[in-house]
Short mmCIF file of C-alpha atoms in Angstrom, two decimals:
data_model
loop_
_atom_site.label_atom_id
_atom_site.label_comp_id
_atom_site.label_asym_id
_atom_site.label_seq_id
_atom_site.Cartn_x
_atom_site.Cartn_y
_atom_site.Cartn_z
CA UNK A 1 102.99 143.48 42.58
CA UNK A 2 105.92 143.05 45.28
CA UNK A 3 109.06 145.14 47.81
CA UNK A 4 112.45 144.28 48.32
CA UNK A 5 112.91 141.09 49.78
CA UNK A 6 114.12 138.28 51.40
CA UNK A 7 115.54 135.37 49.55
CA UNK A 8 113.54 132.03 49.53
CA UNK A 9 115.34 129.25 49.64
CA UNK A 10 118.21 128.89 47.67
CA UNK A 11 121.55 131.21 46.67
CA UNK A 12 120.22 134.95 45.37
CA UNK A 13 121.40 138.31 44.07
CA UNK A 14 121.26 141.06 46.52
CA UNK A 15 117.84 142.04 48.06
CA UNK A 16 115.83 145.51 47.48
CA UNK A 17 118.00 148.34 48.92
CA UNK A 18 116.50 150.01 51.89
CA UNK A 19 116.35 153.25 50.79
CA UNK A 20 113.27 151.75 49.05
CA UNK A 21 111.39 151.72 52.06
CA UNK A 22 110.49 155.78 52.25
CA UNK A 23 107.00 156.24 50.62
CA UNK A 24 108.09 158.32 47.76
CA UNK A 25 110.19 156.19 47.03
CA UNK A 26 107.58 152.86 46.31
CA UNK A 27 107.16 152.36 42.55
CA UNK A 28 105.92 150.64 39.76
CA UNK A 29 107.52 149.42 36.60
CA UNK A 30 104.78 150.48 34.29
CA UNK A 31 104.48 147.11 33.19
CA UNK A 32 102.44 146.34 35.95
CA UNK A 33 99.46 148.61 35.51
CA UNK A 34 99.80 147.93 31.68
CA UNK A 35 99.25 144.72 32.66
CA UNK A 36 95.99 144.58 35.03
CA UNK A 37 94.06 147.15 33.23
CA UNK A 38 94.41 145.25 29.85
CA UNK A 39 93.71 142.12 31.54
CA UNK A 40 90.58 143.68 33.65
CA UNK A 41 89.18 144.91 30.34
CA UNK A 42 88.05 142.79 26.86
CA UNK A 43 89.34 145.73 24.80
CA UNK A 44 92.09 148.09 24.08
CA UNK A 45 89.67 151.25 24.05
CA UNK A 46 88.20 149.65 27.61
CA UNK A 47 91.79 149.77 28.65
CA UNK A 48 92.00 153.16 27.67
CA UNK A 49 89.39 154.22 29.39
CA UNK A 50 90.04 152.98 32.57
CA UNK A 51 93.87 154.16 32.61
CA UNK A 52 92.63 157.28 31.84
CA UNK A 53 89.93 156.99 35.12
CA UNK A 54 92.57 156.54 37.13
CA UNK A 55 94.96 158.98 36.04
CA UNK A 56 97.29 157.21 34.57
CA UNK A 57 96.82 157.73 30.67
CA UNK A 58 100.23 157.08 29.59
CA UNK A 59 101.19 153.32 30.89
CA UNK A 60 99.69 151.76 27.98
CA UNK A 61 102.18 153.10 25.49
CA UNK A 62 105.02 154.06 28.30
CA UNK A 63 108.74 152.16 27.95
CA UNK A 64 109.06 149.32 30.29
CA UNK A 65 111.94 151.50 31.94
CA UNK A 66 109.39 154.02 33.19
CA UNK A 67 108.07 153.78 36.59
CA UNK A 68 104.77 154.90 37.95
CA UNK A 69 103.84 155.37 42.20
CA UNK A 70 102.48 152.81 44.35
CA UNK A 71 99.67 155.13 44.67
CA UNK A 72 98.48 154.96 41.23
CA UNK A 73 98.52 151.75 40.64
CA UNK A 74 96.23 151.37 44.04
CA UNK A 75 94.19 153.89 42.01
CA UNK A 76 93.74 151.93 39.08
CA UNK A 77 93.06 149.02 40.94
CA UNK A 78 90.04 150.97 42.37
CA UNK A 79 89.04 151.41 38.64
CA UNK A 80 89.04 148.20 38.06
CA UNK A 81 86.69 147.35 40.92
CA UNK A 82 84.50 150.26 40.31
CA UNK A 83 84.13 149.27 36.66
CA UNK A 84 83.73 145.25 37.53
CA UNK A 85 82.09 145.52 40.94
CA UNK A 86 83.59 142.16 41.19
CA UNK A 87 85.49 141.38 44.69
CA UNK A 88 87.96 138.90 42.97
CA UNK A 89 88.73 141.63 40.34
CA UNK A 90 92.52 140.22 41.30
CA UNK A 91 92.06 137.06 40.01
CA UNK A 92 90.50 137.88 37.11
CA UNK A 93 93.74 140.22 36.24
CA UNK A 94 95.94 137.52 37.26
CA UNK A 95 93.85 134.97 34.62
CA UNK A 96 95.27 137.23 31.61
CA UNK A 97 98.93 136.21 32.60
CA UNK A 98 101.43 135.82 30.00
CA UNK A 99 104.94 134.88 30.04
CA UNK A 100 107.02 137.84 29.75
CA UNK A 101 104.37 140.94 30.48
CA UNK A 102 106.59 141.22 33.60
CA UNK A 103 109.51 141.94 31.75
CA UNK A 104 112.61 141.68 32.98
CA UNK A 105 111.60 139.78 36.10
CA UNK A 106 109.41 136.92 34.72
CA UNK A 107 112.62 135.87 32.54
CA UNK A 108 114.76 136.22 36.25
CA UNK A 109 112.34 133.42 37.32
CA UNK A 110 111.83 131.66 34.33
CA UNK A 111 115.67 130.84 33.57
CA UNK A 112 116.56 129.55 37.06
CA UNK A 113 117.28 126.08 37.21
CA UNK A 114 114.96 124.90 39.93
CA UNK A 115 111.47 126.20 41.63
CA UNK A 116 113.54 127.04 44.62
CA UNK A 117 115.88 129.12 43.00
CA UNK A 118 113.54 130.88 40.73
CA UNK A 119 112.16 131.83 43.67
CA UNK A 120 115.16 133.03 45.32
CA UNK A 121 115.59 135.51 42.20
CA UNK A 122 112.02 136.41 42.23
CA UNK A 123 112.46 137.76 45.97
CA UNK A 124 115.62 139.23 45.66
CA UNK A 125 114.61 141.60 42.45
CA UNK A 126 110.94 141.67 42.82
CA UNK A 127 111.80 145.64 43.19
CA UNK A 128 112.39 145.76 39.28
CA UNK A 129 108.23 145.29 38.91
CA UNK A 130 107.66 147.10 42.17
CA UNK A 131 109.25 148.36 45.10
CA UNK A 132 106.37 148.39 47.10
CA UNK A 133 106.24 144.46 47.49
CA UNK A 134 108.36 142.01 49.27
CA UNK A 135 108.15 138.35 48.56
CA UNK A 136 109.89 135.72 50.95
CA UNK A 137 109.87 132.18 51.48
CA UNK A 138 110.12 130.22 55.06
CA UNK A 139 110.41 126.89 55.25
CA UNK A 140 108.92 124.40 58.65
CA UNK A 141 109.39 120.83 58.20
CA UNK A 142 107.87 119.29 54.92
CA UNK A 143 106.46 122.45 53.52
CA UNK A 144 107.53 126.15 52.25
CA UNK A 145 105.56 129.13 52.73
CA UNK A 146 105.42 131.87 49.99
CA UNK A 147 104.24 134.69 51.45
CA UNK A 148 103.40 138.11 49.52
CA UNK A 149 103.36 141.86 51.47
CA UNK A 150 103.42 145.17 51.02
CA UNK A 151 105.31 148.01 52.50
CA UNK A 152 102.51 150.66 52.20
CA UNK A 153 98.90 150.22 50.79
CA UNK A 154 95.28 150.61 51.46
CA UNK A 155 93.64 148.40 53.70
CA UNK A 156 90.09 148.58 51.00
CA UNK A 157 92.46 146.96 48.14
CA UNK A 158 94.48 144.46 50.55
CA UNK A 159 92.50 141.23 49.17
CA UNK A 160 92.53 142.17 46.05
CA UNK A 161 96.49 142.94 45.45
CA UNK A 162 96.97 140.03 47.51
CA UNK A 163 95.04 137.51 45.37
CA UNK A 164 96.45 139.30 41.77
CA UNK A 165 99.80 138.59 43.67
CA UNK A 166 100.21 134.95 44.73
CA UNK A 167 97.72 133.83 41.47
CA UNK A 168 100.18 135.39 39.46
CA UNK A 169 103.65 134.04 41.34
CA UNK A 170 101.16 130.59 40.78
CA UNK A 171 100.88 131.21 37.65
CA UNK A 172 104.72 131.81 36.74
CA UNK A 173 105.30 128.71 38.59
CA UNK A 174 103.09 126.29 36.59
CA UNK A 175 104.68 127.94 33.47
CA UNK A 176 108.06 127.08 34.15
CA UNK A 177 107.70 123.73 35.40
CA UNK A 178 105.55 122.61 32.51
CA UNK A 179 103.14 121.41 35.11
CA UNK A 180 99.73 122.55 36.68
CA UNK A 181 101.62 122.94 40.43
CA UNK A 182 98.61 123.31 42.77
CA UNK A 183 99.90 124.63 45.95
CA UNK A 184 99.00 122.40 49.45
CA UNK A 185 96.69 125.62 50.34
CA UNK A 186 96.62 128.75 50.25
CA UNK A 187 95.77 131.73 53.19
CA UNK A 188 94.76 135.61 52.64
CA UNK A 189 94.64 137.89 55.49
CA UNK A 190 91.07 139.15 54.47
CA UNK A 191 88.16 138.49 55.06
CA UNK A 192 86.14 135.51 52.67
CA UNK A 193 84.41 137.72 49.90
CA UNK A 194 81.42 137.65 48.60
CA UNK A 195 80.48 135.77 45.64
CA UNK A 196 83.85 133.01 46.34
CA UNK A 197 84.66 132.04 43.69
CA UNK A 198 87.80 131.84 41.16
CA UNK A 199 90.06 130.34 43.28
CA UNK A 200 89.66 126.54 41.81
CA UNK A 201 91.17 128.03 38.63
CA UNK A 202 93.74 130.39 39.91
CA UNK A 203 95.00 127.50 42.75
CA UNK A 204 93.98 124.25 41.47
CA UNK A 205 92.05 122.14 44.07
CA UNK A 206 94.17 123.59 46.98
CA UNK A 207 91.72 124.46 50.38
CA UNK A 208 91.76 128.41 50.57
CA UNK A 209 91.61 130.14 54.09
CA UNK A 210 90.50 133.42 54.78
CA UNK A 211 91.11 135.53 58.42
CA UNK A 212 94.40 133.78 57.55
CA UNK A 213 98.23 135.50 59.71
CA UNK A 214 99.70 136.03 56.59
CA UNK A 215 99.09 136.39 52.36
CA UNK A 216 100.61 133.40 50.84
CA UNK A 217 100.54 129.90 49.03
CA UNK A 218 101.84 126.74 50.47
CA UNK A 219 104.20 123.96 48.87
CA UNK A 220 105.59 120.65 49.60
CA UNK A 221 108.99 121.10 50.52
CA UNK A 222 110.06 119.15 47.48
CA UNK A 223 108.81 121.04 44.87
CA UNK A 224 111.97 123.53 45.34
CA UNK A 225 114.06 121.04 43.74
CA UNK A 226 111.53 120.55 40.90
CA UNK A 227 113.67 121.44 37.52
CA UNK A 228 111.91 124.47 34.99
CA UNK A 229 111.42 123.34 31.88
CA UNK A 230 112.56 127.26 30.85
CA UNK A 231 115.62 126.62 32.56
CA UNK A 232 118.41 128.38 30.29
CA UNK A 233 122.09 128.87 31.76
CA UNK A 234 123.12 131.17 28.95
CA UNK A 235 120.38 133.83 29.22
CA UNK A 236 120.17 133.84 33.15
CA UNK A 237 123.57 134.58 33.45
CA UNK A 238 122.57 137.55 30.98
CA UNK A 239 119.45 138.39 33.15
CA UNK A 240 121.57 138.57 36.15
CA UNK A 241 124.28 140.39 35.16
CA UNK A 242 121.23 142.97 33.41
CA UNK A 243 118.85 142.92 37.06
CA UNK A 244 122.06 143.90 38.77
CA UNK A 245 122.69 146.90 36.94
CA UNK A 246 119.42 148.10 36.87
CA UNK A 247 118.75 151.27 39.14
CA UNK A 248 115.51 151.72 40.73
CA UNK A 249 114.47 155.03 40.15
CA UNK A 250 111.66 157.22 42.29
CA UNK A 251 108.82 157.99 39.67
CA UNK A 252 108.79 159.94 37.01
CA UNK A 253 107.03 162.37 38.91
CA UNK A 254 109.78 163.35 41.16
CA UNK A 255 112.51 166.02 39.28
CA UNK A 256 110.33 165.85 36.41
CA UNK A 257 108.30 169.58 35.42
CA UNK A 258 105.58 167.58 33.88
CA UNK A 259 104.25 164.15 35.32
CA UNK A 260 104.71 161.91 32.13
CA UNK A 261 106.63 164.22 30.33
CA UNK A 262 109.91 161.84 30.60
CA UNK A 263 107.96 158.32 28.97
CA UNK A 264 106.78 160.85 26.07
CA UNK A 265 110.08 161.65 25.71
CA UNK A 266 111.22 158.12 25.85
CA UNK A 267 108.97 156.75 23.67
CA UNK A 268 109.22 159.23 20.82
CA UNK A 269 113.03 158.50 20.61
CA UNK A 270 112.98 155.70 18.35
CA UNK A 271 110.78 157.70 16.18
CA UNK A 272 113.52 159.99 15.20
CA UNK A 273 113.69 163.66 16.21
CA UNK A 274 111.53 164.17 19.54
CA UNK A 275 109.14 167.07 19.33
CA UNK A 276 107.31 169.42 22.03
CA UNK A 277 104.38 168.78 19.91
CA UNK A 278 103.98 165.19 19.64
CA UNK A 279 104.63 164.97 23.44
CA UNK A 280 101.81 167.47 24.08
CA UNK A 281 99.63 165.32 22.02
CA UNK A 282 100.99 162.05 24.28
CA UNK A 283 99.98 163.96 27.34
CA UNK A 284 96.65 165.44 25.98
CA UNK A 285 97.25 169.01 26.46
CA UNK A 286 97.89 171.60 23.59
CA UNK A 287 101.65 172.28 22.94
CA UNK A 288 101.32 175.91 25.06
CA UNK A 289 99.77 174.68 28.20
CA UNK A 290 102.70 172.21 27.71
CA UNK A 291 105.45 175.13 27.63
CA UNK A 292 103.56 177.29 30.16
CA UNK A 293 103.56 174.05 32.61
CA UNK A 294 107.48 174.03 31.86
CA UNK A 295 107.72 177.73 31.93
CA UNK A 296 106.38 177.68 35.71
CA UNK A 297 108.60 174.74 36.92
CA UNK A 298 111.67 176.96 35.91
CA UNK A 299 112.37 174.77 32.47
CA UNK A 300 112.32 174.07 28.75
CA UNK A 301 111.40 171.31 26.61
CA UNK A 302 115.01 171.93 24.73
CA UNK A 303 116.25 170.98 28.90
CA UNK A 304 113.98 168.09 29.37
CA UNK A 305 114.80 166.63 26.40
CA UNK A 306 118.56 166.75 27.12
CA UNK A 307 118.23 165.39 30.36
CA UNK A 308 116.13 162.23 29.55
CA UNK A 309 118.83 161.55 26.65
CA UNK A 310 121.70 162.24 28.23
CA UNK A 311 120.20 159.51 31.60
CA UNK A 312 119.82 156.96 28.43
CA UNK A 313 123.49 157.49 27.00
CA UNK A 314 124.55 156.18 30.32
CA UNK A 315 122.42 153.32 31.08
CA UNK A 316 124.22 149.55 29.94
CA UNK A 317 120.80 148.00 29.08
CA UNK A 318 120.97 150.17 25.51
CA UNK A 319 124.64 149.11 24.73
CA UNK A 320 124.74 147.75 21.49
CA UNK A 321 125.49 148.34 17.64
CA UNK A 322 128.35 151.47 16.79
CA UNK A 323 127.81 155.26 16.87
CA UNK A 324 124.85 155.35 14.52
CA UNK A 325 122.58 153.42 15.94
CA UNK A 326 123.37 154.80 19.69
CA UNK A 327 122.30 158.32 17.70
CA UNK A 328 119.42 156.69 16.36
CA UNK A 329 117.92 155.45 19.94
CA UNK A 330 118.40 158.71 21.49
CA UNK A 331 116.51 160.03 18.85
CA UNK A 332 119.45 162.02 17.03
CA UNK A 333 119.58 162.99 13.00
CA UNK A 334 123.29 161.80 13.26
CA UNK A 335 126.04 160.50 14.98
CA UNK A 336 127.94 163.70 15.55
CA UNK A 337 124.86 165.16 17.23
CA UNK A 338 125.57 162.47 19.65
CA UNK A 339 129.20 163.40 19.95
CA UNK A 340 128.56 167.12 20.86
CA UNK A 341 125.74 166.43 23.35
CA UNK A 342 128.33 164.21 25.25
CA UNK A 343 130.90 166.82 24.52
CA UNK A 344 128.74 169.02 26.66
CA UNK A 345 127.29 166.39 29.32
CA UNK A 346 130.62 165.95 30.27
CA UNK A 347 131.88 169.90 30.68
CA UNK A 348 128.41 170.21 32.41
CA UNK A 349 130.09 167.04 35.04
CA UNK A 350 133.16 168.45 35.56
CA UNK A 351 131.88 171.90 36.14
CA UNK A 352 129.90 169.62 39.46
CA UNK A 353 133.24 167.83 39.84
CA UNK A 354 131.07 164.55 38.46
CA UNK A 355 133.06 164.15 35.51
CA UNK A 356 133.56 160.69 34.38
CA UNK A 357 134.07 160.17 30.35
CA UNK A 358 130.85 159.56 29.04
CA UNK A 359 132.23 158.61 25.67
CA UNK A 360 134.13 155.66 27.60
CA UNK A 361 131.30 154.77 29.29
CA UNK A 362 129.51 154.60 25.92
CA UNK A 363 132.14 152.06 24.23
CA UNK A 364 132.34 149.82 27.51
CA UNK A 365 128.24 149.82 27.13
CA UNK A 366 128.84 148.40 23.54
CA UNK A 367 131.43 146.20 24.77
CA UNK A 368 129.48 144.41 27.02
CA UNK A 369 126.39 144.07 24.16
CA UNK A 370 128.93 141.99 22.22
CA UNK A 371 130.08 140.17 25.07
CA UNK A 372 126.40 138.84 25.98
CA UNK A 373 126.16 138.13 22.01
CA UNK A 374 129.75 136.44 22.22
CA UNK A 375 128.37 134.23 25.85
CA UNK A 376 125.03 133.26 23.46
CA UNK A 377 127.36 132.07 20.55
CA UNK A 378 129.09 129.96 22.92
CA UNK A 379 126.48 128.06 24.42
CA UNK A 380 124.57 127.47 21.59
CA UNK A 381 127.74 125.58 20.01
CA UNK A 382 127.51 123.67 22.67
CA UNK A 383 124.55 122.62 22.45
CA UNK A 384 124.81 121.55 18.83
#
């Protein structure tokens, strides 16, 4: 999906930084992927099989905090159209929509107040699916243009990312209001495909163009001030206040000795005591082409393993619960295991003169978990 962004109508958080723009830099949240090759396939295995065609084996089962490159996803979506040979392989994707595969940023949209607004948050933190995408709204007289872009793609795959975009913004829309919103029309830059068809479902009855200046669906002006039935004040202020603090990373290709080596990691920390093992079998290779491939970028597992938990000690979104159960997520036997790996994250900072007390940081992290629970609490006595 979409770059950073600017704000449709309506008051927003800040937009995509910038820095976003340099082409290693353009990412996916993993969700993404996970999301059109499930939906372009009838089965898990098919699934499998197609993430694994496009070289991306591990988004299926990846945290939603990883992030993949633009590039692959582009890849997959060249899968998907080799395995389909359908030219609205994009729709058919964007049919499998679900509230809350996006993650974070369907829930951004969903708890606005208004259309308008929920598209004012969807444009200002459309980075947090991808930063490769930009989403803005213009209004001229009685209507408002949604338009969809990309900073960097390939010109083969336009239509397709195009369509999987605005049916899927459509379809987020329709959700929230409770209604089937059918947009006054709709334009693509590409060329009419082959085959036209799937647009009466994905749009409604709205006329389609093709040849068209810009990607993008068209509304009444009105329909910005339509109320979401999914409006909820309590957990948008929590989304907010989470999007904000959420840090865009480069993929987890970049600083990393193994591509896919940090969401092993990640994912086997819940599971109790990480192992080189069971992330050689997550990355389908044997456990000493695993340590060789270390070995040659200058490494260990023992280093890689420190570094993805000690990133995840400092990250708010895990605040929550005492000392225990911070061990337990970052996949420690005990809480004092916890206590000397900060012990030495924070030597290791002040030896770079980037100290900063990590075991601070950690209580203000649980802190504000009990404050969200504490904000919940209050609105739903108000509600009763």
């Amino acid at each position: 999906m979409p770059p950073t962004a600017t704000p449709p109508v309506g008051p927003a958080g800040p937009a995509a930084p910038d820095r976003l723009t340099e082409p290693d830099r353009l990412t996916e949240c993993v969700v993404v992927p996970r999301f059109i090759a499930t939906a372009a396939t009838p089965s898990l295995a098919q699934a499998r099989q197609l993430v694994r065609a496009a070289g991306l084996p591990n988004v299926l089962h990846g945290p939603e905090t990883a992030r993949t490159p633009s590039a692959n996803t582009y890849r997959l979506w060249g899968a998907v159209l080799a395995r389909t040979e359908r030219p609205d392989a994009g729709l058919l994707a964007a049919a499998g929509y679900r509230p809350g595969l996006l993650d974070l940023f369907d829930y951004l949209l969903s708890t606005a107040p208004t259309v308008g607004e929920g598209l004012a948050r969807a444009a200002s933190y459309i980075h947090l699916v991808s930063s490769n995408s930009v989403l803005t709204s213009t209004e001229s007289g009685d209507e408002v243009s949604v338009e969809y872009a990309v900073r960097r793609g390939d010109d083969e795959l336009r239509g397709v990312v195009a369509e999987f975009a605005l049916s899927v913004v459509t379809s987020q829309l329709r959700h929230a209001t409770g209604t089937a919103l059918t947009p006054l029309r709709v334009s693509f830059t590409h060329r009419r495909p082959r085959g036209h068809g799937g647009y009466g479902e994905a749009f409604g009855d709205a006329p389609v163009d093709f040849d068209a200046e810009a990607d993008a669906i068209t509304l009444h002006r009105a329909d910005l001030e339509r109320p979401l039935v999914t409006a909820d004040p309590a957990l948008a202020a929590i989304m907010m206040r989470t999007a904000r603090t959420v840090r865009v990373p480069r993929a987890d290709t970049e600083g990393v000795a193994v591509p896919g080596l940090r969401e092993a990691i990640i994912t086997q920390l819940p599971e109790g005591r990480p192992s080189l093992a069971e992330a050689a079998r997550r990355l389908a290779v044997s456990p000493r082409t695993l340590q060789r491939r270390l070995g040659e970028s200058g490494t260990t597992w023992r280093a890689e393993l420190d570094a993805v938990r000690r990133e995840r000690s400092a990250d708010p979104r895990h605040a929550g619960g005492g000392s225990a159960q911070r061990a337990a997520r970052l996949g420690f036997a005990e809480s004092r295991s916890l206590r000397r790996a900060m012990n030495r994250w924070d030597a290791r900072e002040r030896e770079t003169g980037q100290h900063t007390d990590r075991a601070d940081r950690a209580d203000q992290a649980e802190q504000v978990g009990q404050d969200r629970e504490t904000e919940r609490d209050r609105e739903w006595g108000r509600r009763a």
